[in-house]
Tab-separated table of N, CA and C in Angstrom:
chain	number	residue	atom	x	y	z
A	422	MET	N	47.086	48.418	-99.381
A	422	MET	CA	46.452	48.779	-98.251
A	422	MET	C	45.051	49.414	-98.394
A	423	MET	N	44.947	50.138	-99.515
A	423	MET	CA	43.567	50.722	-99.940
A	423	MET	C	43.130	49.454	-100.123
A	424	GLN	N	43.407	48.300	-100.780
A	424	GLN	CA	42.483	47.359	-101.009
A	424	GLN	C	41.969	46.507	-99.735
A	425	GLN	N	42.732	46.716	-98.519
A	425	GLN	CA	42.389	46.085	-97.363
A	425	GLN	C	41.588	46.997	-96.576
A	426	ASN	N	41.353	48.516	-96.740
A	426	ASN	CA	40.473	49.427	-96.415
A	426	ASN	C	39.024	49.076	-97.181
A	427	LYS	N	39.324	48.718	-98.376
A	427	LYS	CA	38.013	48.773	-99.122
A	427	LYS	C	37.428	47.642	-98.810
A	428	GLN	N	38.053	46.652	-98.502
A	428	GLN	CA	37.520	45.373	-98.038
A	428	GLN	C	36.923	45.057	-96.958
A	429	LYS	N	37.543	45.891	-95.630
A	429	LYS	CA	36.723	45.970	-94.519
A	429	LYS	C	35.409	46.936	-94.709
A	430	HIS	N	35.932	47.777	-95.215
A	430	HIS	CA	34.392	48.767	-95.726
A	430	HIS	C	33.237	48.012	-96.398
A	431	GLN	N	33.585	47.086	-97.183
A	431	GLN	CA	32.578	46.251	-97.687
A	431	GLN	C	32.124	45.337	-96.768
A	432	GLN	N	32.862	44.587	-96.258
A	432	GLN	CA	32.481	43.846	-94.962
A	432	GLN	C	31.586	44.528	-94.139
A	433	GLN	N	31.619	45.786	-93.427
A	433	GLN	CA	30.863	46.545	-92.762
A	433	GLN	C	29.649	46.626	-93.161
A	434	GLN	N	29.669	46.850	-94.502
A	434	GLN	CA	28.284	47.334	-95.289
A	434	GLN	C	27.466	46.018	-95.383
A	435	ARG	N	28.331	44.608	-95.468
A	435	ARG	CA	27.471	43.415	-95.387
A	435	ARG	C	26.832	43.479	-94.106
A	436	LYS	N	27.741	43.600	-93.140
A	436	LYS	CA	27.107	43.380	-91.628
A	436	LYS	C	26.186	44.585	-91.338
A	437	GLN	N	25.995	45.500	-91.693
A	437	GLN	CA	24.934	46.094	-91.333
A	437	GLN	C	23.468	46.132	-91.869
A	438	PRO	N	23.579	45.560	-92.860
A	438	PRO	CA	22.078	44.774	-93.335
A	438	PRO	C	21.735	43.538	-92.584
A	439	ALA	N	22.781	42.749	-92.022
A	439	ALA	CA	22.366	41.485	-91.370
A	439	ALA	C	22.092	42.168	-89.881
A	440	HIS	N	22.502	43.137	-89.219
A	440	HIS	CA	22.008	43.165	-88.248
A	440	HIS	C	20.784	44.140	-88.401
A	441	ALA	N	20.498	44.815	-89.347
A	441	ALA	CA	18.985	45.666	-89.725
A	441	ALA	C	18.222	44.481	-90.065
A	442	SER	N	18.508	43.374	-90.747
A	442	SER	CA	17.557	42.609	-90.843
A	442	SER	C	17.211	41.682	-89.711
A	443	MET	N	18.152	41.368	-88.624
A	443	MET	CA	18.079	40.765	-87.426
A	443	MET	C	16.888	41.595	-86.603
A	444	ALA	N	17.094	43.102	-86.471
A	444	ALA	CA	16.395	43.769	-86.177
A	444	ALA	C	14.915	43.742	-86.502
A	445	LEU	N	14.609	43.711	-87.760
A	445	LEU	CA	13.550	43.403	-88.321
A	445	LEU	C	12.708	42.084	-87.991
A	446	ARG	N	13.463	40.997	-88.142
A	446	ARG	CA	12.948	39.790	-87.886
A	446	ARG	C	12.620	39.857	-86.329
A	447	ARG	N	13.409	40.520	-85.395
A	447	ARG	CA	13.135	40.464	-83.906
A	447	ARG	C	11.445	41.271	-84.079
A	448	LYS	N	11.570	42.593	-84.586
A	448	LYS	CA	10.385	43.181	-84.493
A	448	LYS	C	9.139	42.571	-85.127
A	449	ARG	N	9.501	41.899	-86.322
A	449	ARG	CA	8.338	41.216	-86.625
A	449	ARG	C	7.786	40.090	-85.709
A	450	LEU	N	9.182	39.217	-85.332
A	450	LEU	CA	8.530	38.355	-83.972
A	450	LEU	C	7.705	38.559	-82.923
A	451	ARG	N	8.232	39.921	-82.399
A	451	ARG	CA	7.277	40.424	-81.308
A	451	ARG	C	5.906	40.912	-81.954
A	452	LEU	N	5.809	41.270	-83.342
A	452	LEU	CA	4.402	41.838	-83.826
A	452	LEU	C	3.589	40.436	-83.652
A	453	LYS	N	4.348	39.376	-84.342
A	453	LYS	CA	3.519	38.188	-84.406
A	453	LYS	C	3.009	37.599	-82.889
A	454	ARG	N	4.071	37.614	-82.160
A	454	ARG	CA	3.682	37.324	-80.604
A	454	ARG	C	2.565	37.890	-80.263
A	455	ARG	N	2.476	39.257	-80.295
A	455	ARG	CA	1.507	40.210	-79.692
A	455	ARG	C	0.185	39.776	-80.733
A	456	GLU	N	0.179	39.703	-82.048
A	456	GLU	CA	-1.026	39.403	-82.490
A	456	GLU	C	-1.471	37.828	-82.447
A	457	ILE	N	-0.806	37.112	-81.710
A	457	ILE	CA	-1.216	35.573	-81.163
A	457	ILE	C	-1.765	35.715	-79.874
A	458	MET	N	-1.275	36.778	-79.150
A	458	MET	CA	-1.558	36.893	-77.771
A	458	MET	C	-3.114	37.670	-77.966
A	459	ARG	N	-3.281	38.645	-78.787
A	459	ARG	CA	-4.451	39.371	-78.932
A	459	ARG	C	-5.782	38.270	-79.249
A	460	ARG	N	-5.205	37.409	-80.547
A	460	ARG	CA	-6.111	36.211	-80.897
A	460	ARG	C	-6.437	35.347	-79.755
A	461	SER	N	-5.529	35.166	-78.786
A	461	SER	CA	-5.774	33.814	-77.679
A	461	SER	C	-6.909	34.593	-76.687
A	462	ASP	N	-6.443	36.156	-76.492
A	462	ASP	CA	-7.306	36.760	-75.503
A	462	ASP	C	-8.830	36.959	-76.342
A	463	GLY	N	-8.767	37.098	-77.264
A	463	GLY	CA	-10.118	37.325	-78.126
A	463	GLY	C	-10.923	36.043	-78.133
A	464	ALA	N	-10.208	34.657	-78.147
A	464	ALA	CA	-11.011	33.475	-78.183
A	464	ALA	C	-11.539	33.258	-76.860
A	465	ASP	N	-10.663	33.659	-75.786
A	465	ASP	CA	-10.978	33.786	-74.438
A	465	ASP	C	-12.019	34.487	-74.392
A	466	MET	N	-12.210	35.630	-74.802
A	466	MET	CA	-13.218	36.446	-74.499
A	466	MET	C	-14.630	35.830	-75.273
A	467	GLU	N	-14.753	35.250	-76.479
A	467	GLU	CA	-15.356	34.542	-77.204
A	467	GLU	C	-16.067	33.531	-76.236
A	468	MET	N	-15.126	32.670	-75.903
A	468	MET	CA	-15.550	31.578	-74.766
A	468	MET	C	-16.392	32.020	-73.666
A	469	VAL	N	-15.957	33.051	-73.166
A	469	VAL	CA	-16.566	33.763	-71.971
A	469	VAL	C	-18.146	34.309	-72.333
A	470	ASN	N	-18.075	34.965	-73.363
A	470	ASN	CA	-18.949	35.695	-74.310
A	470	ASN	C	-20.194	34.478	-74.373
A	471	LEU	N	-19.606	33.433	-74.916
A	471	LEU	CA	-20.383	32.094	-75.533
A	471	LEU	C	-21.178	31.673	-74.177
A	472	LYS	N	-20.499	31.482	-73.018
A	472	LYS	CA	-20.880	30.929	-71.919
A	472	LYS	C	-21.983	31.709	-71.309
A	473	LEU	N	-21.833	32.886	-71.367
A	473	LEU	CA	-22.583	33.963	-70.366
A	473	LEU	C	-23.856	33.880	-71.443
A	474	TYR	N	-23.868	33.748	-72.681
A	474	TYR	CA	-24.811	33.700	-73.474
A	474	TYR	C	-25.825	32.567	-73.423
A	475	LEU	N	-25.148	31.157	-73.351
A	475	LEU	CA	-25.968	30.308	-73.071
A	475	LEU	C	-26.485	30.142	-71.465
A	476	GLU	N	-26.191	30.933	-70.586
A	476	GLU	CA	-26.334	30.987	-68.986
A	476	GLU	C	-27.556	31.682	-69.335
A	477	ASN	N	-27.732	33.153	-70.228
A	477	ASN	CA	-28.683	33.696	-70.385
A	477	ASN	C	-29.899	33.283	-70.597
A	478	ARG	N	-29.710	32.461	-71.773
A	478	ARG	CA	-30.733	31.736	-72.603
A	478	ARG	C	-31.433	30.742	-71.377
A	479	CYS	N	-30.574	30.004	-70.860
A	479	CYS	CA	-31.354	29.047	-69.694
A	479	CYS	C	-32.089	29.688	-68.901
A	480	ILE	N	-31.589	31.075	-68.289
A	480	ILE	CA	-32.429	31.892	-67.489
A	480	ILE	C	-33.912	32.113	-68.215
A	481	LEU	N	-33.395	32.499	-69.350
A	481	LEU	CA	-34.862	33.214	-69.991
A	481	LEU	C	-35.887	32.164	-70.378
A	482	GLU	N	-35.642	30.794	-70.489
A	482	GLU	CA	-36.247	29.955	-70.683
A	482	GLU	C	-36.972	29.354	-69.073
A	483	GLU	N	-35.883	29.513	-68.131
A	483	GLU	CA	-36.530	29.105	-66.910
A	483	GLU	C	-37.660	30.196	-66.520
A	484	ASN	N	-37.373	31.630	-67.126
A	484	ASN	CA	-38.245	32.575	-66.698
A	484	ASN	C	-39.567	32.393	-67.116
A	485	GLU	N	-39.832	32.078	-68.613
A	485	GLU	CA	-40.885	31.591	-69.335
A	485	GLU	C	-41.521	30.395	-68.593
A	486	ARG	N	-41.032	29.692	-68.113
A	486	ARG	CA	-41.448	28.390	-67.688
A	486	ARG	C	-42.358	28.693	-66.281
A	487	LEU	N	-41.680	29.752	-65.422
A	487	LEU	CA	-41.871	29.958	-64.364
A	487	LEU	C	-43.378	31.317	-64.533
A	488	ARG	N	-43.384	32.041	-65.837
A	488	ARG	CA	-44.347	32.775	-65.794
A	488	ARG	C	-45.625	32.216	-66.340
A	489	GLU	N	-45.395	30.878	-67.009
A	489	GLU	CA	-46.647	30.049	-67.554
A	489	GLU	C	-47.259	29.371	-66.336
A	490	LYS	N	-46.155	29.045	-65.513
A	490	LYS	CA	-46.588	28.184	-64.164
A	490	LYS	C	-47.497	29.424	-63.035
A	491	ALA	N	-47.171	30.558	-63.122
A	491	ALA	CA	-47.479	31.447	-62.456
A	491	ALA	C	-48.751	31.693	-62.885
A	492	THR	N	-49.085	31.971	-64.099
A	492	THR	CA	-50.347	32.064	-64.941
A	492	THR	C	-51.339	31.196	-64.574
A	493	ALA	N	-50.851	29.704	-64.499
A	493	ALA	CA	-51.819	28.630	-64.585
A	493	ALA	C	-52.405	28.603	-62.829
A	494	LEU	N	-51.292	28.976	-62.166
A	494	LEU	CA	-51.648	29.044	-60.536
A	494	LEU	C	-52.575	30.077	-60.519
A	495	ARG	N	-52.600	31.050	-61.028
A	495	ARG	CA	-53.450	32.563	-60.906
A	495	ARG	C	-54.859	31.831	-61.396
A	496	ARG	N	-54.937	31.513	-62.574
A	496	ARG	CA	-56.182	30.948	-62.976
A	496	ARG	C	-56.684	29.943	-62.128
A	497	GLU	N	-55.952	28.874	-61.657
A	497	GLU	CA	-56.440	27.964	-60.662
A	497	GLU	C	-57.000	28.828	-59.250
A	498	ASN	N	-56.236	29.775	-58.791
A	498	ASN	CA	-56.794	30.445	-57.836
A	498	ASN	C	-58.161	31.231	-57.842
A	499	LEU	N	-58.171	31.802	-59.075
A	499	LEU	CA	-59.376	32.548	-59.501
A	499	LEU	C	-60.419	31.406	-59.442
A	500	ALA	N	-60.171	30.106	-60.101
A	500	ALA	CA	-61.570	29.284	-60.023
A	500	ALA	C	-61.650	28.876	-58.915
A	501	LEU	N	-60.638	28.692	-57.944
A	501	LEU	CA	-61.201	28.140	-56.589
A	501	LEU	C	-62.125	29.112	-56.055
A	502	LEU	N	-61.525	30.731	-55.841
A	502	LEU	CA	-62.393	31.700	-55.477
A	502	LEU	C	-63.724	31.608	-55.617
A	503	ALA	N	-63.896	31.320	-57.246
A	503	ALA	CA	-65.115	31.471	-57.628
A	503	ALA	C	-65.850	30.247	-57.294
A	504	ASP	N	-65.432	29.326	-56.936
A	504	ASP	CA	-66.104	28.139	-56.468
A	504	ASP	C	-66.859	28.242	-54.748
A	505	LEU	N	-65.822	29.242	-54.372
A	505	LEU	CA	-66.238	29.313	-52.911
A	505	LEU	C	-67.090	30.243	-52.712
A	506	ARG	N	-67.146	31.021	-53.573
A	506	ARG	CA	-68.191	32.414	-53.551
A	506	ARG	C	-69.591	31.706	-53.787
A	507	LYS	N	-69.632	30.657	-54.768
A	507	LYS	CA	-70.748	29.896	-54.924
A	507	LYS	C	-71.381	29.027	-53.733
A	508	MET	N	-70.263	28.443	-52.999
A	508	MET	CA	-70.756	27.865	-52.018
A	508	MET	C	-71.199	28.620	-50.747
A	509	SER	N	-70.441	29.748	-50.561
A	509	SER	CA	-70.913	30.318	-49.115
A	509	SER	C	-72.096	31.191	-49.912
A	510	PRO	N	-72.628	31.402	-48.708
A	510	PRO	CA	-73.870	32.856	-48.885
A	510	PRO	C	-73.300	33.962	-48.957
A	511	ALA	N	-73.765	34.790	-49.893
A	511	ALA	CA	-73.282	36.546	-49.993
A	511	ALA	C	-73.219	37.099	-48.671
A	512	PRO	N	-72.367	37.800	-48.649
A	512	PRO	CA	-72.555	38.390	-47.205
A	512	PRO	C	-73.911	39.756	-46.832
A	513	ALA	N	-74.272	39.988	-48.393
A	513	ALA	CA	-75.455	40.852	-48.314
A	513	ALA	C	-76.525	40.362	-48.065
A	514	THR	N	-76.749	39.055	-48.400
A	514	THR	CA	-77.935	38.511	-48.134
A	514	THR	C	-77.840	38.085	-46.500
A	515	ALA	N	-77.098	37.469	-45.801
A	515	ALA	CA	-76.661	37.354	-44.621
A	515	ALA	C	-77.164	38.685	-43.635
A	516	THR	N	-76.802	39.989	-44.233
A	516	THR	CA	-77.010	41.117	-43.411
A	516	THR	C	-78.442	41.412	-43.506
A	517	ALA	N	-78.968	41.450	-44.587
A	517	ALA	CA	-80.160	41.324	-44.870
A	517	ALA	C	-81.268	40.705	-44.080
A	518	SER	N	-81.123	39.796	-43.499
A	518	SER	CA	-82.107	38.926	-42.864
A	518	SER	C	-81.961	39.253	-41.416
A	519	TYR	N	-80.983	39.966	-41.000
A	519	TYR	CA	-80.674	40.454	-39.230
A	519	TYR	C	-81.882	41.426	-39.065
């Protein structure tokens, strides 16, 4: 009888670590899944960040092209105004003849 109780006790002791190891295994699996999810979320955020960065670069390049075009148009406008002033009589001389 004593022998049987001792064996049962030993079996219970063996089972307890098995349950504990299963709990640890489950916990590790949960942690691993969380880490994988974090990494995938991080990768998604990196892709969004990269897309926004590239879009921003395109906008900046287009802005620079438009700025150069506006500068060229302004220069052309000033040159045309200067030519127009040379061709038309000055208002001061026109009023002086009256």
